[in-house]
Amino acid sequence: MSSVTTTMPEKLGEPATRMRSEDRRELILEAATAVFGERGYFGATTDAIARVAGVSQPYVVRMFGTKETLFLEVLHRALEKLLSTFRAALADGIAANEGAEATGHRIGVAYGDLLSDRGLLLSLMHAFILGSDPVIGKAAREGFLEVYKFLRFEAGFSPAAADIFLAHGMMMNTMVGLRMADEYANGDPCAVDLLETAMPTKLDLLLSVNAESKHA
Amino acid sequence: MSSVTTTMPEKLGEPATRMRSEDRRELILEAATAVFGERGYFGATTDAIARVAGVSQPYVVRMFGTKETLFLEVLHRALEKLLSTFRAALADGIAANEGAEATGHRIGVAYGDLLSDRGLLLSLMHAFILGSDPVIGKAAREGFLEVYKFLRFEAGFSPAAADIFLAHGMMMNTMVGLRMADEYANGDPCAVDLLETAMPTKLDLLLSVNAESKHA
DNA sequence: CTAAGAAGTTATCGAATGATTACATGTGCA
DNA sequence: TGCACATGTAATCATTCGATAACTTCTTAG
């Protein structure tokens, strides 16, 4: 959930502090999500993931079998978290006895909250544009359709509403991936307009997350 | 412009037919656009690009110096073509004495036409989510802002209109990258809804392009 | 206490990749 | 014609990367 920098570096070389493999697994998945998010599937190395997670490279590989399997696991987790966040927002909206539109807005806000984890949304984005890959592409398509089906059949969005929602989601992801907030900080007035329009109510969050992950 | 498959394979091993280096350069850039689009900056190899272009791998590297320079050149060309296509549409709209809204729609149609080159839009997308890369990220941000400024200050879009336009563009790019049209062909009714809503009037084009690039 | 299993590491391997060098061949111009 | 340059290739190199093997150390059940 929190930034990767919370992980104690463990001074690699000295064995990492012992941990139940289940917990270590979570650390590695978190690290992998961050690294895959920054560099994509091919650009990320198991060694970089291992360093961020504070373990040795072979440990990462052995725990997940292959880099591809690890990526698929990251992708699966990201979609799971996305959908569970959406479902929670939907449940809140229903509990509050809101109309459909208010609940739709609530899910949009929930999406914005996911921005605090750059890696999560960017790993998804990277997967989404690797559709040609026989394995990753298949998983990405299925995942995307799962989200679409949630919007349509659980949240009650019309096709047009789902399209608009997803389009703005892709736009926000792109702003995050571009690190457009850097340009905002640099004072480009266009970047200001762009971000303020594309990320309503979420700009402060994006700026802080962006600054936080700057020392990578 | 046209598909990469139009390039004669040249039966590598036998020297490629002689050509002015300027023309060969275009062939390589076309091949690079396709390969970078499919696999991204890190996933694409200079060897794969060379094979598609019908030349040897060292030739590609020597002509552009480094893979990074080649990618930057591809990125630059893609943005140039995008903007020149938009400017042409804008000029047509002005010549036809249309209102602002009709011209906006015309530019949207022009964007749809760019879908016939998977590589072009997907290379852009790959660049857009590599914002953390010091070199590629910088170029990608500048390029995106250039497009934004065109919409605002040449085409006269409001910030909100530009946001919506770009959001739908990112959505269409994502559909292309996901090869969602495959799922369409597989008969998933949700994929049908999704694509028909996201790519109005462009579905037939997408499906044909997708099918054409299937034998990769 | 001790043996067995769990948690990690070091060492290393083979394949892939970007890059360099040296060489071959075609082409246009004095 | 012949030579200089442009267009290309083959051979090869050093790194990097994912993966495997073999070894160490901690923990815990009996």
PDB file of C-alpha atoms in Angstrom, chain B residues 17-166:
ATOM      1  CA  THR B  17      19.235  -4.347 -52.803  1.00  0.00           C
ATOM      2  CA  ARG B  18      21.142  -1.092 -52.934  1.00  0.00           C
ATOM      3  CA  MET B  19      19.267   1.976 -51.942  1.00  0.00           C
ATOM      4  CA  ARG B  20      19.961   5.585 -51.078  1.00  0.00           C
ATOM      5  CA  SER B  21      20.593   5.685 -47.384  1.00  0.00           C
ATOM      6  CA  GLU B  22      17.853   8.256 -47.020  1.00  0.00           C
ATOM      7  CA  ASP B  23      15.331   5.768 -48.366  1.00  0.00           C
ATOM      8  CA  ARG B  24      16.739   2.938 -46.288  1.00  0.00           C
ATOM      9  CA  ARG B  25      16.403   5.211 -43.313  1.00  0.00           C
ATOM     10  CA  GLU B  26      12.701   5.519 -43.944  1.00  0.00           C
ATOM     11  CA  LEU B  27      12.305   1.766 -44.188  1.00  0.00           C
ATOM     12  CA  ILE B  28      14.096   1.294 -40.914  1.00  0.00           C
ATOM     13  CA  LEU B  29      12.059   3.979 -39.191  1.00  0.00           C
ATOM     14  CA  GLU B  30       8.897   2.325 -40.426  1.00  0.00           C
ATOM     15  CA  ALA B  31      10.041  -1.043 -39.144  1.00  0.00           C
ATOM     16  CA  ALA B  32      11.141   0.469 -35.854  1.00  0.00           C
ATOM     17  CA  THR B  33       7.784   2.145 -35.404  1.00  0.00           C
ATOM     18  CA  ALA B  34       6.055  -1.184 -35.841  1.00  0.00           C
ATOM     19  CA  VAL B  35       8.345  -3.121 -33.524  1.00  0.00           C
ATOM     20  CA  PHE B  36       8.498  -0.453 -30.821  1.00  0.00           C
ATOM     21  CA  GLY B  37       4.729  -0.271 -31.003  1.00  0.00           C
ATOM     22  CA  GLU B  38       4.307  -3.970 -30.394  1.00  0.00           C
ATOM     23  CA  ARG B  39       6.914  -4.459 -27.689  1.00  0.00           C
ATOM     24  CA  GLY B  40       7.805  -1.043 -26.317  1.00  0.00           C
ATOM     25  CA  TYR B  41      11.209   0.534 -26.002  1.00  0.00           C
ATOM     26  CA  PHE B  42      12.815  -2.137 -23.849  1.00  0.00           C
ATOM     27  CA  GLY B  43      11.070  -5.097 -25.417  1.00  0.00           C
ATOM     28  CA  ALA B  44      12.009  -4.188 -28.963  1.00  0.00           C
ATOM     29  CA  THR B  45      15.394  -5.366 -30.165  1.00  0.00           C
ATOM     30  CA  THR B  46      17.514  -3.768 -32.830  1.00  0.00           C
ATOM     31  CA  ASP B  47      17.740  -7.193 -34.389  1.00  0.00           C
ATOM     32  CA  ALA B  48      13.975  -7.543 -34.715  1.00  0.00           C
ATOM     33  CA  ILE B  49      13.788  -4.091 -36.245  1.00  0.00           C
ATOM     34  CA  ALA B  50      16.547  -4.972 -38.671  1.00  0.00           C
ATOM     35  CA  ARG B  51      14.815  -8.181 -39.722  1.00  0.00           C
ATOM     36  CA  VAL B  52      11.554  -6.366 -40.402  1.00  0.00           C
ATOM     37  CA  ALA B  53      13.404  -3.684 -42.341  1.00  0.00           C
ATOM     38  CA  GLY B  54      15.283  -6.345 -44.294  1.00  0.00           C
ATOM     39  CA  VAL B  55      18.769  -5.239 -43.318  1.00  0.00           C
ATOM     40  CA  SER B  56      21.425  -6.446 -40.920  1.00  0.00           C
ATOM     41  CA  GLN B  57      21.371  -5.503 -37.245  1.00  0.00           C
ATOM     42  CA  PRO B  58      24.639  -3.534 -37.223  1.00  0.00           C
ATOM     43  CA  TYR B  59      23.337  -1.370 -40.032  1.00  0.00           C
ATOM     44  CA  VAL B  60      20.425  -0.235 -37.903  1.00  0.00           C
ATOM     45  CA  VAL B  61      22.641   0.597 -34.965  1.00  0.00           C
ATOM     46  CA  ARG B  62      25.227   2.427 -37.002  1.00  0.00           C
ATOM     47  CA  MET B  63      22.704   4.514 -38.848  1.00  0.00           C
ATOM     48  CA  PHE B  64      21.125   5.821 -35.653  1.00  0.00           C
ATOM     49  CA  GLY B  65      23.994   5.556 -33.206  1.00  0.00           C
ATOM     50  CA  THR B  66      22.016   3.960 -30.394  1.00  0.00           C
ATOM     51  CA  LYS B  67      18.684   2.276 -29.892  1.00  0.00           C
ATOM     52  CA  GLU B  68      17.648   5.192 -27.725  1.00  0.00           C
ATOM     53  CA  THR B  69      18.313   7.692 -30.497  1.00  0.00           C
ATOM     54  CA  LEU B  70      16.323   5.532 -32.877  1.00  0.00           C
ATOM     55  CA  PHE B  71      13.389   5.471 -30.496  1.00  0.00           C
ATOM     56  CA  LEU B  72      13.522   9.230 -30.046  1.00  0.00           C
ATOM     57  CA  GLU B  73      13.484   9.614 -33.799  1.00  0.00           C
ATOM     58  CA  VAL B  74      10.471   7.307 -34.057  1.00  0.00           C
ATOM     59  CA  LEU B  75       8.746   9.294 -31.332  1.00  0.00           C
ATOM     60  CA  HIS B  76       9.498  12.550 -33.093  1.00  0.00           C
ATOM     61  CA  ARG B  77       8.207  11.296 -36.415  1.00  0.00           C
ATOM     62  CA  ALA B  78       5.055   9.953 -34.827  1.00  0.00           C
ATOM     63  CA  LEU B  79       4.278  13.287 -33.193  1.00  0.00           C
ATOM     64  CA  GLU B  80       5.035  15.100 -36.403  1.00  0.00           C
ATOM     65  CA  LYS B  81       2.648  12.936 -38.354  1.00  0.00           C
ATOM     66  CA  LEU B  82      -0.021  13.234 -35.688  1.00  0.00           C
ATOM     67  CA  LEU B  83       0.183  17.006 -35.675  1.00  0.00           C
ATOM     68  CA  SER B  84       0.373  17.368 -39.424  1.00  0.00           C
ATOM     69  CA  THR B  85      -2.706  15.148 -39.753  1.00  0.00           C
ATOM     70  CA  PHE B  86      -4.521  17.318 -37.216  1.00  0.00           C
ATOM     71  CA  ARG B  87      -3.441  20.511 -38.927  1.00  0.00           C
ATOM     72  CA  ALA B  88      -4.675  19.235 -42.258  1.00  0.00           C
ATOM     73  CA  ALA B  89      -8.053  18.424 -40.734  1.00  0.00           C
ATOM     74  CA  LEU B  90      -8.195  21.820 -39.115  1.00  0.00           C
ATOM     75  CA  ALA B  91      -7.379  23.525 -42.400  1.00  0.00           C
ATOM     76  CA  ASP B  92     -10.086  21.511 -44.154  1.00  0.00           C
ATOM     77  CA  GLY B  93     -12.560  22.575 -41.515  1.00  0.00           C
ATOM     78  CA  ILE B  94     -11.658  26.211 -41.877  1.00  0.00           C
ATOM     79  CA  ALA B  95     -11.796  25.980 -45.652  1.00  0.00           C
ATOM     80  CA  ALA B  96     -15.261  24.469 -45.414  1.00  0.00           C
ATOM     81  CA  ASN B  97     -16.336  27.386 -43.255  1.00  0.00           C
ATOM     82  CA  GLU B  98     -17.525  25.076 -40.511  1.00  0.00           C
ATOM     83  CA  GLY B  99     -18.308  25.926 -36.933  1.00  0.00           C
ATOM     84  CA  ALA B 100     -15.932  25.086 -34.141  1.00  0.00           C
ATOM     85  CA  GLU B 101     -17.803  21.954 -33.187  1.00  0.00           C
ATOM     86  CA  ALA B 102     -17.799  20.496 -36.671  1.00  0.00           C
ATOM     87  CA  THR B 103     -14.088  21.152 -36.960  1.00  0.00           C
ATOM     88  CA  GLY B 104     -13.516  19.472 -33.625  1.00  0.00           C
ATOM     89  CA  HIS B 105     -15.337  16.445 -34.928  1.00  0.00           C
ATOM     90  CA  ARG B 106     -13.257  16.555 -38.067  1.00  0.00           C
ATOM     91  CA  ILE B 107     -10.074  16.389 -36.031  1.00  0.00           C
ATOM     92  CA  GLY B 108     -11.499  13.438 -34.133  1.00  0.00           C
ATOM     93  CA  VAL B 109     -12.095  11.660 -37.415  1.00  0.00           C
ATOM     94  CA  ALA B 110      -8.529  12.465 -38.429  1.00  0.00           C
ATOM     95  CA  TYR B 111      -7.310  10.812 -35.255  1.00  0.00           C
ATOM     96  CA  GLY B 112      -9.305   7.738 -36.113  1.00  0.00           C
ATOM     97  CA  ASP B 113      -7.586   7.609 -39.467  1.00  0.00           C
ATOM     98  CA  LEU B 114      -4.246   7.326 -37.725  1.00  0.00           C
ATOM     99  CA  LEU B 115      -5.417   4.011 -36.321  1.00  0.00           C
ATOM    100  CA  SER B 116      -4.385   2.396 -39.594  1.00  0.00           C
ATOM    101  CA  ASP B 117      -0.836   2.612 -38.288  1.00  0.00           C
ATOM    102  CA  ARG B 118      -0.814   0.571 -35.089  1.00  0.00           C
ATOM    103  CA  GLY B 119       2.841   1.255 -34.577  1.00  0.00           C
ATOM    104  CA  LEU B 120       2.527   4.994 -34.642  1.00  0.00           C
ATOM    105  CA  LEU B 121      -0.019   5.351 -31.877  1.00  0.00           C
ATOM    106  CA  LEU B 122       1.377   2.506 -29.819  1.00  0.00           C
ATOM    107  CA  SER B 123       4.913   3.828 -29.935  1.00  0.00           C
ATOM    108  CA  LEU B 124       3.491   7.045 -28.569  1.00  0.00           C
ATOM    109  CA  MET B 125       1.642   5.202 -25.833  1.00  0.00           C
ATOM    110  CA  HIS B 126       4.754   3.303 -24.827  1.00  0.00           C
ATOM    111  CA  ALA B 127       6.650   6.568 -24.611  1.00  0.00           C
ATOM    112  CA  PHE B 128       3.881   8.160 -22.564  1.00  0.00           C
ATOM    113  CA  ILE B 129       4.173   5.644 -19.776  1.00  0.00           C
ATOM    114  CA  LEU B 130       7.952   5.815 -19.580  1.00  0.00           C
ATOM    115  CA  GLY B 131       7.897   9.214 -17.950  1.00  0.00           C
ATOM    116  CA  SER B 132      10.444   8.116 -15.376  1.00  0.00           C
ATOM    117  CA  ASP B 133      13.098   7.647 -18.013  1.00  0.00           C
ATOM    118  CA  PRO B 134      15.246  10.772 -17.975  1.00  0.00           C
ATOM    119  CA  VAL B 135      15.573  11.011 -21.739  1.00  0.00           C
ATOM    120  CA  ILE B 136      12.480   9.347 -23.153  1.00  0.00           C
ATOM    121  CA  GLY B 137      10.253  10.739 -20.429  1.00  0.00           C
ATOM    122  CA  LYS B 138      11.297  14.281 -21.141  1.00  0.00           C
ATOM    123  CA  ALA B 139      10.672  13.897 -24.863  1.00  0.00           C
ATOM    124  CA  ALA B 140       7.315  12.252 -24.218  1.00  0.00           C
ATOM    125  CA  ARG B 141       6.115  15.028 -21.913  1.00  0.00           C
ATOM    126  CA  GLU B 142       7.150  17.697 -24.351  1.00  0.00           C
ATOM    127  CA  GLY B 143       5.440  15.878 -27.195  1.00  0.00           C
ATOM    128  CA  PHE B 144       2.215  15.431 -25.284  1.00  0.00           C
ATOM    129  CA  LEU B 145       2.170  19.091 -24.328  1.00  0.00           C
ATOM    130  CA  GLU B 146       2.758  20.007 -27.938  1.00  0.00           C
ATOM    131  CA  VAL B 147      -0.383  18.124 -28.899  1.00  0.00           C
ATOM    132  CA  TYR B 148      -2.281  19.741 -26.066  1.00  0.00           C
ATOM    133  CA  LYS B 149      -1.155  23.181 -27.173  1.00  0.00           C
ATOM    134  CA  PHE B 150      -2.264  22.483 -30.709  1.00  0.00           C
ATOM    135  CA  LEU B 151      -5.727  21.609 -29.490  1.00  0.00           C
ATOM    136  CA  ARG B 152      -5.962  24.657 -27.284  1.00  0.00           C
ATOM    137  CA  PHE B 153      -4.290  27.385 -29.267  1.00  0.00           C
ATOM    138  CA  GLU B 154      -4.590  26.315 -32.873  1.00  0.00           C
ATOM    139  CA  ALA B 155      -7.805  24.328 -32.904  1.00  0.00           C
ATOM    140  CA  GLY B 156      -9.424  26.502 -30.231  1.00  0.00           C
ATOM    141  CA  PHE B 157     -10.465  23.729 -27.847  1.00  0.00           C
ATOM    142  CA  SER B 158     -11.354  24.697 -24.291  1.00  0.00           C
ATOM    143  CA  PRO B 159      -9.402  22.956 -21.533  1.00  0.00           C
ATOM    144  CA  ALA B 160     -12.372  20.704 -20.898  1.00  0.00           C
ATOM    145  CA  ALA B 161     -12.808  19.902 -24.590  1.00  0.00           C
ATOM    146  CA  ALA B 162      -9.125  19.129 -24.988  1.00  0.00           C
ATOM    147  CA  ASP B 163      -9.282  16.858 -21.967  1.00  0.00           C
ATOM    148  CA  ILE B 164     -12.217  14.930 -23.346  1.00  0.00           C
ATOM    149  CA  PHE B 165     -10.617  14.658 -26.756  1.00  0.00           C
ATOM    150  CA  LEU B 166      -7.361  13.369 -25.338  1.00  0.00           C
TER     151      LEU B 166
END
